[in-house]
Amino acid sequence: MSKQPRKPAKPAADADLDPEIAALSYEEAIEELEAIIDRMERGETALEDSLREYGRGDALVRRCRQVLDDAQQRIERIAGARREAGDRPDPAETGD
């Protein structure tokens, strides 16, 4: 019996996001979120539309947080690898 390779599990953070929103870049998600906020603040949407947009806005916020969390983890991995290698930061990088 042959086993097929398992696909890596999706991070829980994006498992419940609409695939369209999960595919957005940080900048795209922020731009759409700002447009939603602008429309809602100006009162341009009916109640039902506002509720729908609120839900989409919530998903966009979660996408932005996911992107930022991923970036922070990458930075921490890079910094950890530097520490383990005994590298000292270049003074030009730290502003010292």
Coordinates of C-alpha atoms in Angstrom, one line a residue:
M1 CA 0.0 0.0 0.0
S2 CA 1.6 3.3 -1.1
K3 CA 1.2 6.4 0.8
Q4 CA 0.8 9.7 -0.9
P5 CA 2.7 12.6 0.5
R6 CA 0.7 14.7 2.8
K7 CA 0.1 18.3 2.0
P8 CA 1.2 20.7 4.7
A9 CA -1.8 21.8 6.8
K10 CA -3.0 25.4 6.2
P11 CA -2.3 27.7 9.0
A12 CA -5.4 28.1 11.2
A13 CA -5.3 31.8 10.6
D14 CA -6.3 31.5 7.0
A15 CA -8.2 28.3 7.1
D16 CA -11.5 30.1 7.5
L17 CA -10.8 33.0 5.1
D18 CA -12.5 33.2 1.8
P19 CA -9.9 32.1 -0.8
E20 CA -10.3 35.5 -2.6
I21 CA -9.3 37.4 0.5
A22 CA -6.6 34.9 1.5
A23 CA -4.9 35.6 -1.9
L24 CA -4.8 39.4 -1.4
S25 CA -1.6 41.1 -0.6
Y26 CA -1.4 43.3 2.5
E27 CA -1.6 46.4 0.4
E28 CA -4.6 45.2 -1.5
A29 CA -6.5 44.2 1.7
I30 CA -5.7 47.5 3.4
E31 CA -6.9 49.5 0.3
E32 CA -10.2 47.6 0.2
L33 CA -10.7 47.9 3.9
E34 CA -10.1 51.7 3.7
A35 CA -12.7 51.9 1.0
I36 CA -15.3 49.9 3.1
I37 CA -14.7 52.2 6.1
D38 CA -15.0 55.3 3.9
R39 CA -18.3 54.1 2.5
M40 CA -19.7 53.2 5.9
E41 CA -18.6 56.5 7.5
R42 CA -20.3 58.5 4.7
G43 CA -23.5 56.4 5.2
E44 CA -23.6 55.3 1.6
T45 CA -24.7 51.8 2.3
A46 CA -28.0 50.4 3.5
L47 CA -28.1 48.4 6.7
E48 CA -27.9 45.0 5.0
D49 CA -25.1 46.1 2.8
S50 CA -23.3 47.6 5.8
L51 CA -23.6 44.3 7.6
R52 CA -22.2 42.4 4.6
E53 CA -19.4 44.9 4.3
Y54 CA -18.6 44.7 8.0
G55 CA -18.2 40.9 7.6
R56 CA -15.8 41.4 4.6
G57 CA -14.0 44.1 6.5
D58 CA -13.5 41.7 9.4
A59 CA -12.0 39.1 7.0
L60 CA -9.7 41.7 5.5
V61 CA -8.5 42.7 9.0
R62 CA -7.7 39.0 9.7
R63 CA -5.8 38.8 6.4
C64 CA -3.8 41.8 7.3
R65 CA -3.0 40.4 10.7
Q66 CA -2.0 37.1 9.1
V67 CA 0.4 38.8 6.7
L68 CA 2.0 40.9 9.6
D69 CA 2.3 37.8 11.8
D70 CA 4.0 35.9 9.0
A71 CA 6.4 38.8 8.4
Q72 CA 7.2 39.0 12.2
Q73 CA 7.9 35.2 12.3
R74 CA 10.2 35.5 9.3
I75 CA 12.1 38.4 10.9
E76 CA 12.4 36.4 14.2
R77 CA 13.8 33.4 12.2
I78 CA 16.3 35.5 10.4
A79 CA 17.4 37.2 13.7
G80 CA 17.6 33.9 15.5
A81 CA 19.7 32.4 12.7
R82 CA 22.1 35.3 12.9
R83 CA 22.4 34.9 16.7
E84 CA 23.0 31.2 16.4
A85 CA 25.7 31.9 13.8
G86 CA 27.4 34.4 16.1
D87 CA 26.9 37.2 13.7
R88 CA 26.8 40.7 15.2
P89 CA 24.6 43.3 13.5
D90 CA 26.4 45.8 11.3
P91 CA 26.4 49.1 13.2
A92 CA 25.0 50.8 10.0
E93 CA 22.0 48.5 10.3
T94 CA 21.3 49.4 14.0
G95 CA 22.1 53.1 13.7
D96 CA 24.9 52.9 16.3

